[in-house]
XYZ file of C-alpha atoms in Angstrom:
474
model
C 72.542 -19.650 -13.466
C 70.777 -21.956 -16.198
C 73.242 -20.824 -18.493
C 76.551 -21.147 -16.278
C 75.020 -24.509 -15.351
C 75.004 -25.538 -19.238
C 78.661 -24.013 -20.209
C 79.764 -25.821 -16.917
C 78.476 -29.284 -17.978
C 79.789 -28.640 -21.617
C 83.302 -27.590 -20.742
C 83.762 -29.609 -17.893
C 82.649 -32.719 -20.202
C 84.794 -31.910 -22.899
C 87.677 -31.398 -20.348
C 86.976 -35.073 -18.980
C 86.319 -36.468 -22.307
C 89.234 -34.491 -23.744
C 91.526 -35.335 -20.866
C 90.631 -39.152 -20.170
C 90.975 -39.633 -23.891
C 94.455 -38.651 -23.975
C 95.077 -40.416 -21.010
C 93.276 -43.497 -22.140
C 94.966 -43.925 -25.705
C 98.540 -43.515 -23.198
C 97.640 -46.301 -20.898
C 96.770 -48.702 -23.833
C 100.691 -47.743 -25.245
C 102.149 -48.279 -21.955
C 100.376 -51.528 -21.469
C 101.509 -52.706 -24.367
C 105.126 -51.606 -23.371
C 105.301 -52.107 -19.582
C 104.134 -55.316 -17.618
C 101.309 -56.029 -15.526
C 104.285 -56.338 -12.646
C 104.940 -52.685 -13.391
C 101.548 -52.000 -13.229
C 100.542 -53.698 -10.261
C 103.697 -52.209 -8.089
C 102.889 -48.858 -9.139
C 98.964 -49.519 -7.680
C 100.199 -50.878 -4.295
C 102.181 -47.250 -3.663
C 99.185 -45.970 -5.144
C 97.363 -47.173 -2.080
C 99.402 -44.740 0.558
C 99.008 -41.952 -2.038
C 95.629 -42.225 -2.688
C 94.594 -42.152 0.612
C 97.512 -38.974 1.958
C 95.940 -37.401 -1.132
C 93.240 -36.814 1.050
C 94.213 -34.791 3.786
C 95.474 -32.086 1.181
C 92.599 -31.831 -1.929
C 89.345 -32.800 -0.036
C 87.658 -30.721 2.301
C 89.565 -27.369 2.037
C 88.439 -26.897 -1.591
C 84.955 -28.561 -1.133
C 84.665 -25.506 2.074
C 85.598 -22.674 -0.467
C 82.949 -23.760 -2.983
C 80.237 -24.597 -0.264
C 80.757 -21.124 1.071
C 78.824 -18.504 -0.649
C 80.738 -15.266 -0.413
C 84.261 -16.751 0.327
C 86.749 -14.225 -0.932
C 91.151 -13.438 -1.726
C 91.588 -13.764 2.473
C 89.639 -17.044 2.847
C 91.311 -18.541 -0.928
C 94.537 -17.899 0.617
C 94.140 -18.626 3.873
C 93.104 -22.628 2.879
C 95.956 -22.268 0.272
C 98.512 -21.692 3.333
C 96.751 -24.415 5.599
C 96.253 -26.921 2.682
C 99.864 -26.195 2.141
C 101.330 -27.505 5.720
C 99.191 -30.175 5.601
C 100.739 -31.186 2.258
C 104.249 -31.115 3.997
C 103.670 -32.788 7.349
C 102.025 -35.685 5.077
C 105.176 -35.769 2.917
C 107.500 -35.992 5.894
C 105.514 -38.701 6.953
C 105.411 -40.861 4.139
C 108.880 -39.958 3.309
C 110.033 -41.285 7.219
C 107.288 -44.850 6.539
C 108.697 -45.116 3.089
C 111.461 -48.428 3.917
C 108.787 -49.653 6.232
C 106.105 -49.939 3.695
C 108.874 -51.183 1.124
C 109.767 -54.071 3.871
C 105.668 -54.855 4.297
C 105.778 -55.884 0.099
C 109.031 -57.437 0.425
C 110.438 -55.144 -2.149
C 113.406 -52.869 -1.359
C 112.860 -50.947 -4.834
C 109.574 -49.354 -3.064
C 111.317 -46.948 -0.955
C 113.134 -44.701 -3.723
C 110.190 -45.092 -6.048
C 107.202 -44.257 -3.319
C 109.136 -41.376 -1.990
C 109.461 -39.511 -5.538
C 105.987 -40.238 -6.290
C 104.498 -39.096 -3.213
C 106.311 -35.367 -4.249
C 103.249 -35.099 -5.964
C 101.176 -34.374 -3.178
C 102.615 -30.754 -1.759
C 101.707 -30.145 -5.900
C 98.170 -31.114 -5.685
C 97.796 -29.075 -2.226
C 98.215 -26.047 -4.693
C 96.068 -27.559 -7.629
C 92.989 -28.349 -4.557
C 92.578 -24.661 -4.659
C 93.049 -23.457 -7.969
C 90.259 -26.063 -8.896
C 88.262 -24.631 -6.168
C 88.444 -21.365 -7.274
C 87.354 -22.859 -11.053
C 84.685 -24.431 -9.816
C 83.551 -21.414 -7.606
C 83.036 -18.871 -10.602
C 82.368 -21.650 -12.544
C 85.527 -21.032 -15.064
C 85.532 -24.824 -16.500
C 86.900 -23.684 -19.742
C 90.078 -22.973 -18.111
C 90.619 -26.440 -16.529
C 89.356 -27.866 -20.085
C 92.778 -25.597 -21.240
C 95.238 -27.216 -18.554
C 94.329 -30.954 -18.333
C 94.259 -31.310 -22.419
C 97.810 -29.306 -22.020
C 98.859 -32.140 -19.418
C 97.843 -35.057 -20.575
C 99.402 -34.968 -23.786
C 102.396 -33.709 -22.277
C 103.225 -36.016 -19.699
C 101.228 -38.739 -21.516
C 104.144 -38.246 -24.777
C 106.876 -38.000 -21.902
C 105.937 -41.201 -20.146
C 105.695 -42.995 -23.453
C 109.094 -41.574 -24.437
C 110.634 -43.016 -21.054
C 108.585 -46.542 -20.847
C 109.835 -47.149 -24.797
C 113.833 -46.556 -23.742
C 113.165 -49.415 -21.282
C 113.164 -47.081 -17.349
C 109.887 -49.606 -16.800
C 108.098 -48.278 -14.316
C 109.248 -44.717 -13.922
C 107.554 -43.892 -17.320
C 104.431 -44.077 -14.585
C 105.828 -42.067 -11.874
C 107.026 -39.716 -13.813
C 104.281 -39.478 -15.892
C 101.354 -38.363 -12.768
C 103.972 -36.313 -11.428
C 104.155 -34.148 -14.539
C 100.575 -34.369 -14.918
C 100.154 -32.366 -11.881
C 102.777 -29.813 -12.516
C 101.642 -28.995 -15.707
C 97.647 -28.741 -14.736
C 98.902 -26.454 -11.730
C 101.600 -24.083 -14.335
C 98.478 -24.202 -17.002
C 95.782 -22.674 -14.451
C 98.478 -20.107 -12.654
C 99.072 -18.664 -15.906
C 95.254 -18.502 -16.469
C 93.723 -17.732 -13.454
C 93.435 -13.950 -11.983
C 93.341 -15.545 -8.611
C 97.284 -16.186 -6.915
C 98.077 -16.806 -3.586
C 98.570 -13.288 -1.578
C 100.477 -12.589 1.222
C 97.019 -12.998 3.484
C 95.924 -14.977 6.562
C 92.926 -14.870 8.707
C 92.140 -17.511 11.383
C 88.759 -16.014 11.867
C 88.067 -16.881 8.101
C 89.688 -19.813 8.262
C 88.009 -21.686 11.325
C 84.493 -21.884 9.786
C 86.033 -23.531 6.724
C 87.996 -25.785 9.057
C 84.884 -26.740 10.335
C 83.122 -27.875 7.587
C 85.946 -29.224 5.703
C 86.808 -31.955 8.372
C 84.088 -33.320 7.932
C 84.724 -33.786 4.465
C 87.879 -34.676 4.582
C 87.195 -37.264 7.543
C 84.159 -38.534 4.707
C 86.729 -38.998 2.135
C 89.387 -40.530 4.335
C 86.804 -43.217 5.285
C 86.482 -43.817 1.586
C 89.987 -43.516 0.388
C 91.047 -45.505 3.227
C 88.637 -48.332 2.674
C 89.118 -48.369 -1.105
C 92.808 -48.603 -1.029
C 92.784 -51.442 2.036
C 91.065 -53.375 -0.950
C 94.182 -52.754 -2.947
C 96.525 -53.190 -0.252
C 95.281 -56.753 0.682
C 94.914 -57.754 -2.661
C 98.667 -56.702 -3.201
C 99.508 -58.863 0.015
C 97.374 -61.644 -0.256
C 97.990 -62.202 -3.624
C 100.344 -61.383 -6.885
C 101.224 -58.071 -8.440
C 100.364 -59.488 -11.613
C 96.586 -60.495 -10.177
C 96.000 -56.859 -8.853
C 96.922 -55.576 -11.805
C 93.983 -57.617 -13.695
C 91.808 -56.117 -11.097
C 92.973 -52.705 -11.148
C 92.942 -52.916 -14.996
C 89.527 -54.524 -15.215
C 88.278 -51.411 -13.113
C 89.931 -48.856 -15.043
C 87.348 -48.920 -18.185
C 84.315 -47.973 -15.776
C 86.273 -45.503 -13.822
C 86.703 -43.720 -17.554
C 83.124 -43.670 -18.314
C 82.351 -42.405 -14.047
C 84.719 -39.842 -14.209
C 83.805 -38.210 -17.676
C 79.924 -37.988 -16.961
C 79.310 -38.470 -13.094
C 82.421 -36.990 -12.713
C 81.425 -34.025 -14.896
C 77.699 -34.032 -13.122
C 78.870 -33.837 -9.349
C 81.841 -30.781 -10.571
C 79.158 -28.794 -11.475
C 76.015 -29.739 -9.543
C 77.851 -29.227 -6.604
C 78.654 -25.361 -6.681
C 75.687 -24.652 -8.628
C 73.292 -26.052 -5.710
C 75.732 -24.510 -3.182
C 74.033 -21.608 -4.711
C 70.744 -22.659 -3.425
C 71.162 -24.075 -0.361
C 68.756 -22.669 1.313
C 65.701 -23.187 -0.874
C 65.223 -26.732 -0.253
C 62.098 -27.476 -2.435
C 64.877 -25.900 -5.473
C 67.238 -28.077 -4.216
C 65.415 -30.998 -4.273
C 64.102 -30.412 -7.889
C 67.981 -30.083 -8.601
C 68.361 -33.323 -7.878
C 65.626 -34.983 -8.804
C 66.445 -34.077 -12.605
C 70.191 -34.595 -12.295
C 69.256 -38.541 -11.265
C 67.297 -39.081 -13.248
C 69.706 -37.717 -16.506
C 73.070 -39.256 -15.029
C 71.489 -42.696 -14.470
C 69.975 -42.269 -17.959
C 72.892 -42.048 -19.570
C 75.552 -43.605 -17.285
C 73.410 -46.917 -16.420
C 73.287 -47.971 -20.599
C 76.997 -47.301 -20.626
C 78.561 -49.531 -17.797
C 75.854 -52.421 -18.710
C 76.535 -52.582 -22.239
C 80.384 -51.948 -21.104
C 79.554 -54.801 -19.110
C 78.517 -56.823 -22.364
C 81.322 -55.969 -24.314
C 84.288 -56.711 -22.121
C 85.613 -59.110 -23.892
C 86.049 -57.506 -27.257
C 87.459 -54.345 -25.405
C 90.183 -56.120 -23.749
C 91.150 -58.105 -26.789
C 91.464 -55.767 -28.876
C 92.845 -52.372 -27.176
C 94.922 -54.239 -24.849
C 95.708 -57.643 -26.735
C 95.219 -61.345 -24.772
C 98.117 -60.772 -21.788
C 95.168 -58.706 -20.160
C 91.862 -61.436 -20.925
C 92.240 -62.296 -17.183
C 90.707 -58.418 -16.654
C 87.578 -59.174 -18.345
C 85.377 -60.690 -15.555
C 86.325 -58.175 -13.385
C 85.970 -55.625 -15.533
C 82.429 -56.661 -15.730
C 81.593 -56.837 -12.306
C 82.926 -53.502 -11.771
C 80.873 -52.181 -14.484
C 77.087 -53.269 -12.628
C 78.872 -51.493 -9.078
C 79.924 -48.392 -11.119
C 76.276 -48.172 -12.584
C 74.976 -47.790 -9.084
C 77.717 -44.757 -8.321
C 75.755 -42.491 -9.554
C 73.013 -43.126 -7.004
C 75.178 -42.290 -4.390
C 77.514 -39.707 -5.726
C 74.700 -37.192 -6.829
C 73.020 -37.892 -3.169
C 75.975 -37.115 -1.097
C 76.689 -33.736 -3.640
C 73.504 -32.503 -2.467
C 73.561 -33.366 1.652
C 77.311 -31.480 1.167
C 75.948 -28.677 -1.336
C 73.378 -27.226 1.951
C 76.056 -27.463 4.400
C 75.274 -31.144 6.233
C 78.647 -32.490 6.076
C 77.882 -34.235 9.500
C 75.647 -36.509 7.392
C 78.165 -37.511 4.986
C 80.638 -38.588 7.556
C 77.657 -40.479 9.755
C 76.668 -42.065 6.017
C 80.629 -43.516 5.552
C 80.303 -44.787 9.510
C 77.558 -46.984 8.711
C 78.448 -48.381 5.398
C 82.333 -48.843 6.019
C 81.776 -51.627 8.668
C 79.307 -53.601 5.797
C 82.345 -53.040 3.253
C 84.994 -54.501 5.866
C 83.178 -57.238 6.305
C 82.155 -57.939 1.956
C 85.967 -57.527 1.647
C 86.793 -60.236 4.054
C 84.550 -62.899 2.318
C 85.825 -61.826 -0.745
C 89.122 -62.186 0.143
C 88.672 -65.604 1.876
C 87.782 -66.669 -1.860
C 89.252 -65.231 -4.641
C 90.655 -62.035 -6.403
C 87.281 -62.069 -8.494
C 84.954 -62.734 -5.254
C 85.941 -59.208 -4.219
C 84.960 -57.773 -7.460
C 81.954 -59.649 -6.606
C 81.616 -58.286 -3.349
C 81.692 -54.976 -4.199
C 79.261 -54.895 -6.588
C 77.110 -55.873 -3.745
C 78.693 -53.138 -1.666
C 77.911 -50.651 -4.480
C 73.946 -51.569 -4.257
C 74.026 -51.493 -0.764
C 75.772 -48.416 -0.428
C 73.370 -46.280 -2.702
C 70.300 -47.454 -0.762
C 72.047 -46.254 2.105
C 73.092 -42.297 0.657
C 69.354 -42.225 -0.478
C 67.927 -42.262 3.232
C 69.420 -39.000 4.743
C 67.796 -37.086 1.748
C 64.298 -38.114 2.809
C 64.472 -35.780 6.068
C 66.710 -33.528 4.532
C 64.893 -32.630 1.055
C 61.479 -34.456 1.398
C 63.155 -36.554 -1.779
C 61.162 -39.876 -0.587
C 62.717 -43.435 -1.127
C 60.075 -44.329 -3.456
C 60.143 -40.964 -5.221
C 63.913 -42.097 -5.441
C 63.095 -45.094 -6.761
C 61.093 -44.006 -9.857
C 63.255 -41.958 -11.107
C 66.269 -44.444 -11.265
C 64.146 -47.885 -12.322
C 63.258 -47.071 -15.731
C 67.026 -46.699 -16.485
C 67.865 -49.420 -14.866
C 65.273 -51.676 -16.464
C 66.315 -51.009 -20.059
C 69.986 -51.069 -19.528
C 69.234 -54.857 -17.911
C 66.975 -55.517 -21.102
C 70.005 -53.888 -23.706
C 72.817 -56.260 -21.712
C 70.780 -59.107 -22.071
C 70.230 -58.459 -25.908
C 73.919 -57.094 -26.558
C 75.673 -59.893 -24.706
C 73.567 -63.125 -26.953
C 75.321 -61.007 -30.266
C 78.563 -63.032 -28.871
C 76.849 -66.781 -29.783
C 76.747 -65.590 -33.612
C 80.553 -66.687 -33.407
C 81.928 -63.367 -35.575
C 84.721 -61.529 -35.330
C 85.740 -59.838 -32.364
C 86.381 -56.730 -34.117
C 83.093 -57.387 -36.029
C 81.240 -58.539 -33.294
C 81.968 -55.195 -30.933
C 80.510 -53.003 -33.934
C 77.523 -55.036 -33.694
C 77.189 -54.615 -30.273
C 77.906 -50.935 -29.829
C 75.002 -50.296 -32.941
C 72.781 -53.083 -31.989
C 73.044 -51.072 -27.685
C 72.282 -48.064 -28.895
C 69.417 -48.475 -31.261
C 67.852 -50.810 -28.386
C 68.132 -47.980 -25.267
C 67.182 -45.424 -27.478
C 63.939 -47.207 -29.082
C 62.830 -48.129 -25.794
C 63.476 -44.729 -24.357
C 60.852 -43.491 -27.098
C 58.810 -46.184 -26.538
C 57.949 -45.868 -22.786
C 58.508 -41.937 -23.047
C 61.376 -41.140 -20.089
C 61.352 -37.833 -18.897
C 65.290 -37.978 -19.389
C 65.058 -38.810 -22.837
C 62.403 -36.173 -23.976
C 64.668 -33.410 -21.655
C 68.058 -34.069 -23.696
C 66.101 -34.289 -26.915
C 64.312 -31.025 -26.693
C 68.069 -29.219 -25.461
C 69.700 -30.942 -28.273
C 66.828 -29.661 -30.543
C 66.934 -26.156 -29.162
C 70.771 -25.966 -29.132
C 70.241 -26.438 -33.098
């Protein structure tokens, strides 16, 4: 299991890397093409997708993985059921479509938001073939398909945005995306869908998976209201600064805590019923993500500006504040996201849903003073909701693992401390006046040498554990 753990982590993390890289160098040549009007339209359908997206990839893959000898009947069984689902939600969105057009004030919504939304009956399929990756552990193969698709569509969308079609060189380009991930992994995979269906397999999963799915409606719903208000409360062009601003620390989530949760998740559902092994699971992945992800979003945080300016060029140096913001509330993610993997890994998906009950009514109300203020209060805000919100997935485990708050604690503060220390050092390199160019080289050597001499001066565990595997893997 040690070593599937360690091929996991590397070929899931070179899939992210690999993947968000492509996708990352495309979005800085379409925002250089397109507008932040494009841009900011294309996140306000994003808000009904995101949040439909639900009800078809969370939950029915999540009850596969979590399942410990699920087989072809229960695989295909979810695929069928996942499937429906994907088509009812369709129709649905399909029938709201001129509605939610009318709600913008925009009557170019309704063709646009009903094309894009064809990606969802897609991702239905792609919810299980990544289930069945992340079951056996077969990262390599999604490594394979998203480099595949994201150079693809990311070529395709650039090809369309530079002949002027504006903001169908997005739609077209996540549609594509999804196609080609789901073609890539059918041609891979051994497992297809098989003329097989068993309601007796298929209610247990049903049961968990609700639960999950009801968790991540709470949180896709809540998210996307953010976006929705912003969109109505104020310009296209002002979301878009948002949205952009919170782009950069969604990259740097996705590729490590991202990577982290894919593969802690199956690997403890493996465990779940040693809970001391469990716990000692955990324990060690917190402390590793928040070592490396808490240096990256502060010193992100420091060097904003130079970012913005020069991958993206001034139009975007409204982004910058929010991008920082964003980058202190993504730091705390990791708190909660490797939490909640382990409450769903031994089966307590009741907890996860009770967790989004309580914080959801403390993130209504942030958004509301936020909103009463300004498009940057919110960013505000939900930093503070990010804090709150990873106090709050740290309780359950205190019952449920014997993982107490203050053993919690000490294994996130010494991060935490030096990446505050490193921000404060790397941000004062901007009153030397230099070059922006110049001065982000200074700050990305000046970060590093900082975190990593103060690592090795107060001895963290989670330095001295990647240094000996990097040393042994030589």
């Amino acid at each position: 299991m040690k070593k599937k753990i360690f091929l996991g982590f590397f070929w899931k993390f070179n899939e992210q890397i690999t993947g968000q890289l492509v996708t990352f160098i495309v979005s800085i040549v379409l925002a250089r093409i397109l507008t932040p009007q494009d841009y900011g339209i294309v996140a306000l359908i994003n808000v009904f997708i995101s949040i439909a997206d639900v009800f078809v990839t969370n939950g029915f893959g999540s009850a596969l993985i979590q399942k410990k000898d699920a087989d072809d009947v229960d695989f295909s069984t979810m695929f069928y059921i996942s499937g429906i689902f994907s088509i009812m939600v369709y129709v649905v969105l399909f029938l709201i479509a001129p509605y939610i057009a009318k709600f913008y004030n925009n009557s170019e919504l309704t063709l646009i938001f009903r094309i894009f939304a064809l990606k969802l009956p897609l991702s239905a399929f792609n919810a299980i073939q990544q289930a069945y990756v992340s079951k056996k552990m077969l990262f390599q193969k999604i490594f394979v398909s998203t480099t595949v698709s994201s150079i693809v569509s990311g070529l395709i969308g650039i090809c369309i945005a530079y002949l002027g079609y504006g903001i169908w060189a997005l739609v077209v380009q996540y549609i594509l995306n999804t196609v080609i991930i789901s073609v890539v992994l059918f041609l891979q995979l051994d497992w297809h869908p098989q003329l097989k269906f068993s309601w007796a397999a298929g209610k247990p999963l049903l049961n968990y998976g609700w639960k999950i799915v009801a968790t991540s409606f709470l949180g896709a719903f809540f998210n996307q209201l953010r976006t929705l208000l912003l969109g109505k409360v104020y310009t296209p062009s002002e979301l878009a600064f948002y949205n952009r601003g919170q782009k950069f620390p969604e990259l740097l989530s996705q590729n490590i805590d991202g990577t982290i949760s894919t593969v802690l998740f199956p690997a403890i559902s493996e465990y779940n019923n040693d809970l001391p092994k469990v716990k000692n699971m955990i324990r060690k992945s917190l402390r590793i993500s928040t070592f490396i992800i808490m240096p990256l979003m502060f010193g992100m945080a420091a060097t904003a500006k130079p970012i913005i300016l020069i991958l993206l060029t001034s139009k975007w140096i409204a982004s910058v504040p929010y991008m920082q913001y964003l980058c202190i509330a993504g730091a705390f993610g990791t708190v909660s996201n490797t939490n909640m993997q382990a409450i769903s890994a031994i089966g307590r998906s009741d907890v996860l849903l009770k967790l989004e009950l309580m914080k959801k009514p403390l993130y209504l109300i942030l958004l509301i003073i936020g909103l009463k203020i300004s498009v940057l209060a919110v960013a505000y805000t939900m930093t503070i909701y990010a804090v709150c919100a990873a106090l709050l997935n740290m309780s359950p485990n205190r019952k449920l693992l014997n993982y107490k708050f203050k053993e919690q604690i000490a294994d996130i503060l010494p991060a935490l401390v030096l990446s505050i220390i490193m921000f404060i050092i790397v941000n004062s390199i901007t009153l030397l006046n230099l070059s922006m160019l110049l001065t982000f080289v200074v700050q990305i050597f000046v970060g590093i040498f900082v975190y990593v001499f103060l690592s090795m001066i107060f001895k963290l565990e989670a330095y001295k554990y990647i240094l000996n595997n990097i040393l042994k893997a030589r």
